[in-house]
Amino acid sequence: MVSSSGSHNEHKRIDDPLYNSLLIKNYITYIKEFHPDIEIDSILNYAGITRYEVEDQGHWLSQCQVDRFNELLIEKTGNSNISREVGRYAASSKASGALRQYTLGFVTPSSAYRILEKQASTLSRGFTLKTRKIASDKIEVTVTQKPGVMEKPYQCENRTGIFEAVAKLFTNELAKVEHPSCFHKGDDCCRYIITWGRTRSIIWNRGCNYSILASMLVSLALFFVLPILPWVFVVLFCVLLAMTFSLYSQQLKKKELSTTIETQGDAAIDHLDEMNIRYNNALVIQEIGQATSTILD
């Protein structure tokens, strides 16, 4: 009886709407750029997904649908690691402009990773995600599947790729992701240890702080050793050095902010395109309704 009930529950969850269409849209955008020869419609048809469902960010897909999509995609590309590559590609504004814009709203990678705890539910209903800060450049993410959900290893790989990509939005480099525990290896949950590098502006800003401290100590020590005039020259040199560090770090920070603003502009354009599509669809529905009403009258 228990086995039968469990089997029924599993089947029910396989057909439940669990995954937002944005995840599949990332795949499609990736395919268009790196595998333009592949016919996307044939993969969608095999998976039982329509183009309209992919474009509708309020639509959710079942485990069965995403499994069939991945199955045929691997067959056509011959790349068994494509899910992770697509996850990494999520750092591109073309792939997920809204997600990218939302992530860049946070000042540091640490803040962006911590907000994943809330953001994850907008992409999947199949798991819960918890984060724990370990250090200023390291965080632990724990993903626990909900009862009856049977995720596949490729989804774990896709998630890993997304975790790698989040840091790239800030540091221009993929994060290092360790995966010591995995549901598909018999563990209770998937656990990820994510480490990322510091941005150049942060490194130079830290150098600026150290140079100011060193300058103060050197100036104070030499005050009792050097004559007044040489000591003044040393102080001026130290001040000039600290100012150089400070100005360069500020320049780097402005450049990074400029890149962020430019990226958010791209994401805003994507939003406008989506709004235009939905508006046009609404007009078509309205015209159909009016035409139907005229015929019936």
Coordinates of C-alpha atoms in Angstrom, one line a residue:
M1 CA 0.0 0.0 0.0
V2 CA 2.8 2.4 0.9
S3 CA 4.7 1.7 -2.3
S4 CA 1.5 2.2 -4.4
S5 CA 0.8 5.5 -2.7
G6 CA 4.3 6.7 -3.1
S7 CA 4.3 5.8 -6.8
H8 CA 1.0 7.6 -7.3
N9 CA 2.4 10.7 -5.5
E10 CA 5.5 10.7 -7.6
H11 CA 3.5 10.5 -10.8
K12 CA 1.3 13.3 -9.6
R13 CA 4.4 15.5 -9.0
I14 CA 5.8 14.7 -12.4
D15 CA 2.8 16.2 -14.1
D16 CA 2.5 19.2 -11.7
P17 CA 3.6 22.6 -12.9
L18 CA 6.9 23.1 -11.1
Y19 CA 9.3 25.1 -13.3
N20 CA 8.8 28.6 -14.6
S21 CA 9.1 28.9 -18.4
L22 CA 11.9 31.4 -18.0
L23 CA 14.2 28.4 -17.4
I24 CA 13.4 26.9 -20.8
K25 CA 13.7 30.4 -22.4
N26 CA 17.3 30.5 -21.2
Y27 CA 17.9 27.3 -23.0
I28 CA 16.3 28.5 -26.2
T29 CA 18.3 31.8 -26.2
Y30 CA 21.5 29.8 -25.7
I31 CA 20.6 27.4 -28.5
K32 CA 19.9 30.3 -30.9
E33 CA 23.3 31.8 -30.2
F34 CA 25.5 28.7 -30.1
H35 CA 23.5 26.1 -32.0
P36 CA 21.6 28.1 -34.7
D37 CA 21.3 25.0 -36.9
I38 CA 19.0 23.2 -34.4
E39 CA 15.3 23.4 -35.0
I40 CA 13.9 24.6 -31.6
D41 CA 10.2 23.9 -32.5
S42 CA 10.9 20.2 -32.9
I43 CA 12.3 20.1 -29.4
L44 CA 9.4 22.1 -28.0
N45 CA 6.9 19.9 -29.7
Y46 CA 8.5 16.7 -28.4
A47 CA 8.3 18.2 -24.9
G48 CA 4.7 19.3 -25.3
I49 CA 5.6 23.0 -24.9
T50 CA 4.3 25.8 -27.1
R51 CA 6.1 29.0 -28.1
Y52 CA 3.4 31.0 -26.3
E53 CA 4.0 29.1 -23.1
V54 CA 7.8 29.9 -23.3
E55 CA 7.2 33.6 -23.8
D56 CA 4.7 33.8 -20.9
Q57 CA 6.7 34.2 -17.7
G58 CA 3.6 33.3 -15.7
H59 CA 3.5 29.8 -17.2
W60 CA 4.8 26.8 -15.3
L61 CA 6.1 23.5 -16.8
S62 CA 6.0 20.0 -15.5
Q63 CA 8.9 17.7 -14.7
C64 CA 7.9 15.5 -17.6
Q65 CA 8.0 18.4 -20.0
V66 CA 11.5 19.7 -19.0
D67 CA 12.8 16.1 -18.9
R68 CA 11.7 15.5 -22.5
F69 CA 13.1 18.9 -23.6
N70 CA 16.5 18.1 -22.1
E71 CA 16.5 14.6 -23.5
L72 CA 16.1 15.7 -27.1
L73 CA 18.3 18.7 -26.7
I74 CA 21.2 16.5 -25.6
E75 CA 20.5 14.1 -28.5
K76 CA 20.6 17.0 -31.0
T77 CA 23.6 18.8 -29.6
G78 CA 25.6 15.8 -28.4
N79 CA 26.6 17.8 -25.3
S80 CA 25.7 16.1 -22.0
N81 CA 27.0 19.2 -20.1
I82 CA 24.7 21.7 -21.9
S83 CA 22.6 22.3 -18.8
R84 CA 25.5 23.7 -16.8
E85 CA 26.6 25.9 -19.8
V86 CA 23.1 27.3 -20.1
G87 CA 23.1 28.1 -16.4
R88 CA 26.4 30.0 -16.8
Y89 CA 24.9 31.8 -19.8
A90 CA 22.2 33.2 -17.5
A91 CA 24.7 36.0 -16.8
S92 CA 23.9 37.3 -20.2
S93 CA 21.1 40.0 -20.4
K94 CA 19.9 38.3 -23.5
A95 CA 19.2 35.1 -21.6
S96 CA 17.4 36.4 -18.6
G97 CA 17.3 40.2 -18.5
A98 CA 14.8 40.4 -15.7
L99 CA 16.8 38.1 -13.4
R100 CA 20.0 39.9 -14.3
Q101 CA 18.5 43.3 -13.6
Y102 CA 17.1 42.2 -10.3
T103 CA 20.4 40.7 -9.2
L104 CA 22.4 43.8 -10.2
G105 CA 20.1 45.8 -7.9
F106 CA 22.3 44.6 -5.0
V107 CA 25.7 46.1 -4.3
T108 CA 27.7 43.0 -3.6
P109 CA 27.7 39.3 -4.7
S110 CA 27.0 38.3 -1.1
S111 CA 23.8 40.3 -1.1
A112 CA 22.8 38.9 -4.5
Y113 CA 23.3 35.3 -3.4
R114 CA 21.4 35.8 -0.1
I115 CA 18.4 37.1 -2.0
L116 CA 18.3 33.9 -4.0
E117 CA 16.4 32.4 -1.0
K118 CA 13.4 34.5 -2.0
Q119 CA 14.0 34.6 -5.7
A120 CA 14.2 30.8 -6.2
S121 CA 10.5 30.4 -5.7
T122 CA 9.8 32.5 -8.8
L123 CA 11.7 29.9 -10.9
S124 CA 10.9 26.6 -9.3
R125 CA 8.2 25.2 -7.0
G126 CA 10.1 22.0 -6.6
F127 CA 12.6 22.9 -3.9
T128 CA 13.3 25.2 -1.0
L129 CA 16.6 27.1 -1.0
K130 CA 18.5 28.4 2.1
T131 CA 21.6 30.5 2.3
R132 CA 24.2 30.9 5.0
K133 CA 27.1 33.4 4.9
I134 CA 30.5 31.9 5.6
A135 CA 32.8 34.8 4.8
S136 CA 32.7 38.1 2.9
D137 CA 33.4 36.2 -0.3
K138 CA 31.9 32.8 0.5
I139 CA 28.4 31.5 1.0
E140 CA 26.7 28.2 1.5
V141 CA 23.5 27.3 -0.4
T142 CA 21.3 24.4 0.6
V143 CA 18.6 23.1 -1.7
T144 CA 16.0 20.6 -0.4
Q145 CA 13.5 19.0 -2.8
K146 CA 9.9 19.1 -1.8
P147 CA 8.0 15.8 -1.2
G148 CA 7.2 13.9 -4.4
V149 CA 9.5 16.0 -6.6
M150 CA 12.0 14.0 -8.6
E151 CA 14.6 16.4 -10.0
K152 CA 17.2 15.0 -12.4
P153 CA 21.0 15.5 -12.3
Y154 CA 20.9 17.9 -15.2
Q155 CA 18.8 20.3 -13.2
C156 CA 21.4 20.2 -10.4
E157 CA 24.0 21.0 -13.0
N158 CA 21.9 23.9 -14.4
R159 CA 21.6 25.3 -10.9
T160 CA 25.3 25.0 -10.4
G161 CA 25.9 27.0 -13.6
I162 CA 23.5 29.7 -12.4
F163 CA 25.3 30.0 -9.1
E164 CA 28.6 30.4 -11.0
A165 CA 27.1 33.1 -13.2
V166 CA 25.7 35.3 -10.4
A167 CA 29.2 36.4 -9.3
K168 CA 30.2 37.1 -12.9
L169 CA 27.7 40.0 -12.9
F170 CA 29.9 41.7 -10.3
T171 CA 33.5 40.4 -10.8
N172 CA 33.4 39.4 -14.5
E173 CA 34.5 36.0 -13.5
L174 CA 32.6 32.8 -12.7
A175 CA 32.4 31.8 -9.0
K176 CA 34.0 28.7 -7.7
V177 CA 31.2 26.2 -6.7
E178 CA 31.9 23.2 -4.6
H179 CA 29.1 20.5 -4.4
P180 CA 30.0 18.3 -1.3
S181 CA 26.4 17.0 -0.9
C182 CA 24.0 16.0 -3.6
F183 CA 20.5 14.6 -3.6
H184 CA 21.3 12.4 -6.6
K185 CA 24.2 10.8 -4.6
G186 CA 21.9 9.7 -1.7
D187 CA 22.2 12.8 0.4
D188 CA 19.2 14.5 2.0
C189 CA 19.8 17.8 0.1
C190 CA 22.1 19.5 -2.3
R191 CA 24.7 21.7 -0.7
Y192 CA 26.8 24.2 -2.5
I193 CA 29.8 26.2 -1.2
I194 CA 30.2 29.3 -3.4
T195 CA 33.4 31.4 -3.5
W196 CA 34.0 34.4 -5.7
G197 CA 36.8 36.9 -6.3
R198 CA 36.9 40.5 -5.3
T199 CA 36.3 43.3 -7.9
R200 CA 39.3 45.4 -8.9
S201 CA 37.7 48.5 -7.3
I202 CA 37.5 46.7 -3.9
I203 CA 41.2 45.5 -4.2
W204 CA 42.4 49.0 -5.1
N205 CA 40.3 50.6 -2.4
R206 CA 41.8 48.2 0.2
G207 CA 45.2 49.2 -1.2
C208 CA 44.3 52.8 -0.7
N209 CA 43.4 52.2 3.0
Y210 CA 46.6 50.3 3.6
S211 CA 48.7 53.0 1.9
I212 CA 47.1 55.7 4.1
L213 CA 47.8 53.7 7.3
A214 CA 51.4 53.0 6.2
S215 CA 51.9 56.6 5.3
M216 CA 50.8 57.8 8.7
L217 CA 53.0 55.3 10.5
V218 CA 56.1 56.1 8.3
S219 CA 55.5 59.9 8.6
L220 CA 55.2 59.6 12.4
A221 CA 58.3 57.4 12.7
L222 CA 60.5 59.6 10.5
F223 CA 59.4 62.8 12.2
F224 CA 61.9 62.0 15.0
V225 CA 64.6 61.0 12.6
L226 CA 64.7 63.3 9.6
P227 CA 65.2 67.1 9.4
I228 CA 62.0 69.0 8.9
L229 CA 62.4 69.7 5.1
P230 CA 63.1 66.1 4.1
W231 CA 60.3 65.0 6.4
V232 CA 57.9 67.3 4.6
F233 CA 58.9 65.8 1.2
V234 CA 58.3 62.3 2.6
V235 CA 54.9 63.3 3.8
L236 CA 54.0 64.9 0.5
F237 CA 55.1 61.7 -1.3
C238 CA 53.0 59.6 1.0
V239 CA 50.0 61.8 0.5
L240 CA 50.5 61.7 -3.3
L241 CA 50.7 57.9 -3.2
A242 CA 47.5 57.6 -1.1
M243 CA 45.7 60.0 -3.5
T244 CA 46.8 57.9 -6.5
F245 CA 45.3 54.8 -5.0
S246 CA 42.1 56.6 -4.0
L247 CA 41.6 58.2 -7.4
Y248 CA 42.2 55.0 -9.3
S249 CA 39.9 52.9 -7.1
Q250 CA 37.2 55.5 -7.6
Q251 CA 37.7 55.4 -11.3
L252 CA 37.3 51.6 -11.3
K253 CA 34.2 51.9 -9.2
K254 CA 32.6 54.4 -11.6
K255 CA 33.5 52.1 -14.5
E256 CA 31.8 49.1 -12.8
L257 CA 28.7 51.2 -12.0
S258 CA 28.6 52.4 -15.6
T259 CA 28.6 48.8 -16.8
T260 CA 25.9 47.9 -14.4
I261 CA 23.7 50.8 -15.6
E262 CA 24.3 49.8 -19.2
T263 CA 23.3 46.3 -18.4
Q264 CA 20.1 47.4 -16.7
G265 CA 19.3 49.4 -19.7
D266 CA 19.5 46.3 -21.8
A267 CA 17.2 44.5 -19.4
A268 CA 14.8 47.4 -19.5
I269 CA 14.6 47.1 -23.3
D270 CA 13.9 43.4 -22.9
H271 CA 11.0 44.3 -20.5
L272 CA 9.6 46.7 -23.1
D273 CA 9.8 44.0 -25.8
E274 CA 7.9 41.6 -23.6
M275 CA 5.3 44.3 -22.8
N276 CA 4.8 44.9 -26.5
I277 CA 4.4 41.2 -27.2
R278 CA 1.7 40.9 -24.5
Y279 CA 0.0 44.1 -25.6
N280 CA -0.2 42.8 -29.2
N281 CA -1.5 39.5 -28.0
A282 CA -4.2 41.3 -26.0
L283 CA -5.2 43.3 -29.1
V284 CA -5.5 40.1 -31.2
I285 CA -7.7 38.6 -28.5
Q286 CA -9.8 41.7 -28.4
E287 CA -10.2 41.8 -32.2
I288 CA -11.2 38.1 -32.2
G289 CA -13.8 38.8 -29.5
Q290 CA -15.2 41.7 -31.4
A291 CA -15.3 39.8 -34.7
T292 CA -17.0 36.9 -32.9
S293 CA -19.5 39.2 -31.3
T294 CA -20.3 40.8 -34.7
I295 CA -20.9 37.4 -36.3
L296 CA -23.2 36.3 -33.5
D297 CA -25.2 39.5 -33.7

